[in-house]
XYZ file of C-alpha atoms in Angstrom:
192
model
C 9.932 -17.094 8.396
C 10.017 -13.305 7.634
C 9.244 -13.283 11.844
C 11.546 -15.606 12.893
C 14.255 -14.082 11.428
C 12.984 -10.417 12.929
C 12.577 -11.654 15.939
C 15.748 -13.559 15.702
C 17.501 -9.873 15.744
C 17.298 -9.176 19.441
C 16.655 -5.229 18.732
C 14.660 -3.561 21.215
C 13.101 -0.667 18.590
C 13.638 2.729 19.490
C 11.024 5.607 18.592
C 9.816 4.858 15.326
C 12.142 2.335 14.122
C 10.889 -1.474 14.249
C 12.421 -4.936 12.801
C 12.427 -4.542 9.160
C 13.613 -6.348 6.431
C 14.444 -4.125 2.707
C 14.784 -5.695 -0.860
C 17.336 -3.944 -2.861
C 17.194 -2.901 -6.801
C 20.241 -5.056 -7.164
C 18.892 -8.044 -5.628
C 20.612 -7.537 -2.443
C 18.513 -7.869 1.042
C 19.078 -5.693 4.321
C 17.747 -8.468 7.663
C 18.644 -7.603 11.195
C 17.863 -4.051 10.637
C 15.233 -2.203 12.281
C 14.089 0.912 9.872
C 11.051 3.423 9.298
C 9.857 4.513 6.088
C 9.970 8.057 5.921
C 9.091 11.205 3.020
C 11.894 10.609 0.903
C 14.362 7.794 2.401
C 13.977 4.389 4.329
C 16.393 5.596 6.971
C 17.467 2.011 9.024
C 20.560 1.318 11.892
C 22.174 -2.403 12.103
C 22.141 -2.166 15.571
C 19.524 0.092 18.080
C 22.391 2.542 19.519
C 23.789 2.895 15.766
C 23.756 5.690 13.842
C 20.933 5.536 10.576
C 21.658 5.203 7.011
C 19.804 6.470 4.713
C 18.410 4.788 1.343
C 16.510 6.653 -1.320
C 13.264 4.704 -2.424
C 14.628 4.750 -5.760
C 17.107 2.095 -4.484
C 14.744 -0.186 -3.395
C 12.134 -3.050 -4.330
C 10.525 -3.071 -1.244
C 10.416 -2.896 3.090
C 8.581 -5.046 4.801
C 8.279 -3.572 8.837
C 6.986 -5.235 11.833
C 4.432 -3.503 13.786
C 3.442 -6.589 15.996
C 3.514 -9.724 15.536
C 0.392 -9.884 13.488
C 1.038 -6.383 11.468
C 4.363 -6.921 9.295
C 3.669 -4.393 6.481
C 4.943 -4.501 2.944
C 5.993 -1.071 1.610
C 6.164 -1.364 -2.879
C 8.398 2.086 -3.781
C 6.817 4.237 -7.455
C 6.911 7.268 -9.107
C 3.696 8.236 -10.339
C 3.407 9.447 -14.105
C 3.287 12.925 -13.169
C 6.522 12.660 -10.089
C 9.623 12.901 -11.200
C 10.321 11.052 -7.277
C 9.431 7.819 -5.741
C 7.249 7.626 -3.230
C 6.244 4.396 -0.558
C 2.874 2.382 -1.280
C 1.404 0.191 1.072
C 0.568 -3.598 -0.337
C -2.387 -3.996 0.486
C -3.235 -7.039 -1.909
C -1.660 -9.045 -4.099
C -2.099 -11.343 -6.670
C -2.171 -12.560 -10.743
C -4.266 -10.157 -11.651
C -4.419 -6.492 -10.276
C -1.921 -5.392 -6.826
C -3.626 -2.828 -4.444
C -1.391 -0.074 -2.028
C -2.034 2.432 -0.308
C -1.370 5.909 1.301
C -2.847 6.767 4.671
C -3.811 10.353 4.298
C -5.201 12.801 7.620
C -8.676 13.706 6.208
C -10.605 17.115 8.080
C -13.870 16.868 8.048
C -16.323 18.597 9.291
C -19.308 18.278 10.732
C -22.519 20.191 10.300
C -23.288 20.829 14.111
C -20.056 19.527 15.389
C -16.327 20.418 15.211
C -13.872 19.817 12.705
C -11.744 16.554 13.261
C -9.069 14.536 11.482
C -9.654 11.374 10.439
C -7.107 8.833 8.916
C -8.508 7.618 5.670
C -6.260 5.394 2.393
C -5.899 7.541 -0.917
C -6.273 4.019 -3.125
C -3.617 2.658 -5.899
C -3.928 -0.337 -8.151
C -1.989 -1.614 -10.895
C -2.229 -4.695 -13.333
C 0.953 -6.447 -14.224
C 0.682 -5.364 -17.764
C 1.012 -1.872 -16.432
C 3.789 0.220 -16.241
C 2.251 2.830 -13.318
C 0.154 2.689 -10.436
C -3.419 4.442 -11.358
C -4.985 6.456 -8.467
C -8.793 5.456 -7.450
C -9.308 7.865 -4.780
C -10.241 8.163 -1.162
C -13.592 6.570 0.046
C -15.988 9.408 0.794
C -19.501 8.698 1.541
C -20.561 12.232 0.051
C -18.692 11.975 -3.564
C -19.011 8.372 -4.558
C -16.234 8.878 -7.135
C -14.484 6.101 -5.773
C -16.950 3.046 -6.471
C -17.408 4.515 -10.023
C -13.738 4.380 -10.474
C -13.745 0.983 -9.040
C -16.231 -0.125 -11.138
C -14.745 1.387 -14.199
C -11.044 -0.417 -13.437
C -12.283 -3.742 -13.231
C -15.229 -3.639 -15.987
C -13.266 -6.714 -17.107
C -14.837 -8.766 -14.200
C -18.859 -9.301 -14.761
C -18.706 -11.244 -11.564
C -16.833 -8.167 -9.752
C -19.341 -5.972 -11.053
C -22.434 -7.600 -9.744
C -21.033 -8.055 -6.484
C -20.347 -4.232 -6.518
C -23.780 -3.424 -7.427
C -25.709 -6.041 -5.143
C -23.318 -4.656 -2.238
C -21.679 -7.505 -1.664
C -18.673 -5.557 -1.539
C -19.106 -1.974 -0.387
C -16.478 0.734 -0.180
C -16.500 1.453 2.960
C -14.645 -1.814 4.190
C -11.795 -0.620 1.775
C -10.992 -2.223 -1.639
C -8.698 -5.724 -0.260
C -11.577 -8.162 -0.327
C -12.454 -6.999 -3.506
C -9.074 -7.291 -5.145
C -8.564 -9.940 -3.551
C -12.108 -11.728 -5.440
C -10.562 -10.230 -8.508
C -7.393 -12.023 -8.186
C -9.315 -15.436 -7.893
C -12.098 -15.443 -9.865
C -11.436 -13.268 -12.479
C -9.883 -15.226 -15.560
C -6.340 -13.656 -16.131
C -6.659 -14.833 -20.007
C -9.786 -12.194 -20.101
C -7.644 -9.715 -18.646
């Protein structure tokens, strides 16, 4: 339904603006818009040649942006514990026991014999329904392997998932989304 609604808007997107739907904390929704999540605000237009309107993240519940017909990304807005400003986090997995969020970062990797390269990496955050704030899990880095230790500690309440991680059925390099989906499907929420 969301795709049909977005496609029916008839906008030809300009530059970074794409078909979007925004849910406000007031309960209202903005539909039939094009928009972009920027550093501190969501900018949107009601017409492709119209003027941009800015909304602070603190006023938003979510934003769904259509990058293509198979790629609709949902962003949620949180304030980290040590930060006064709200930030945008892409929702990677949602379920009854945990929600996984990510922020794409540019990371410079320096090869031993080659030149340094910039790569995109996801910095992972997670939240259980009983938790008020997001928990930073970190970036996947095979040299440090810090992410695995944090994931094992966070999911210590699900022995089946821990065993699958230890047996390498789930690997950090493949991302955390399958692990969170497994956690939501197979771990008993009454034990959490």
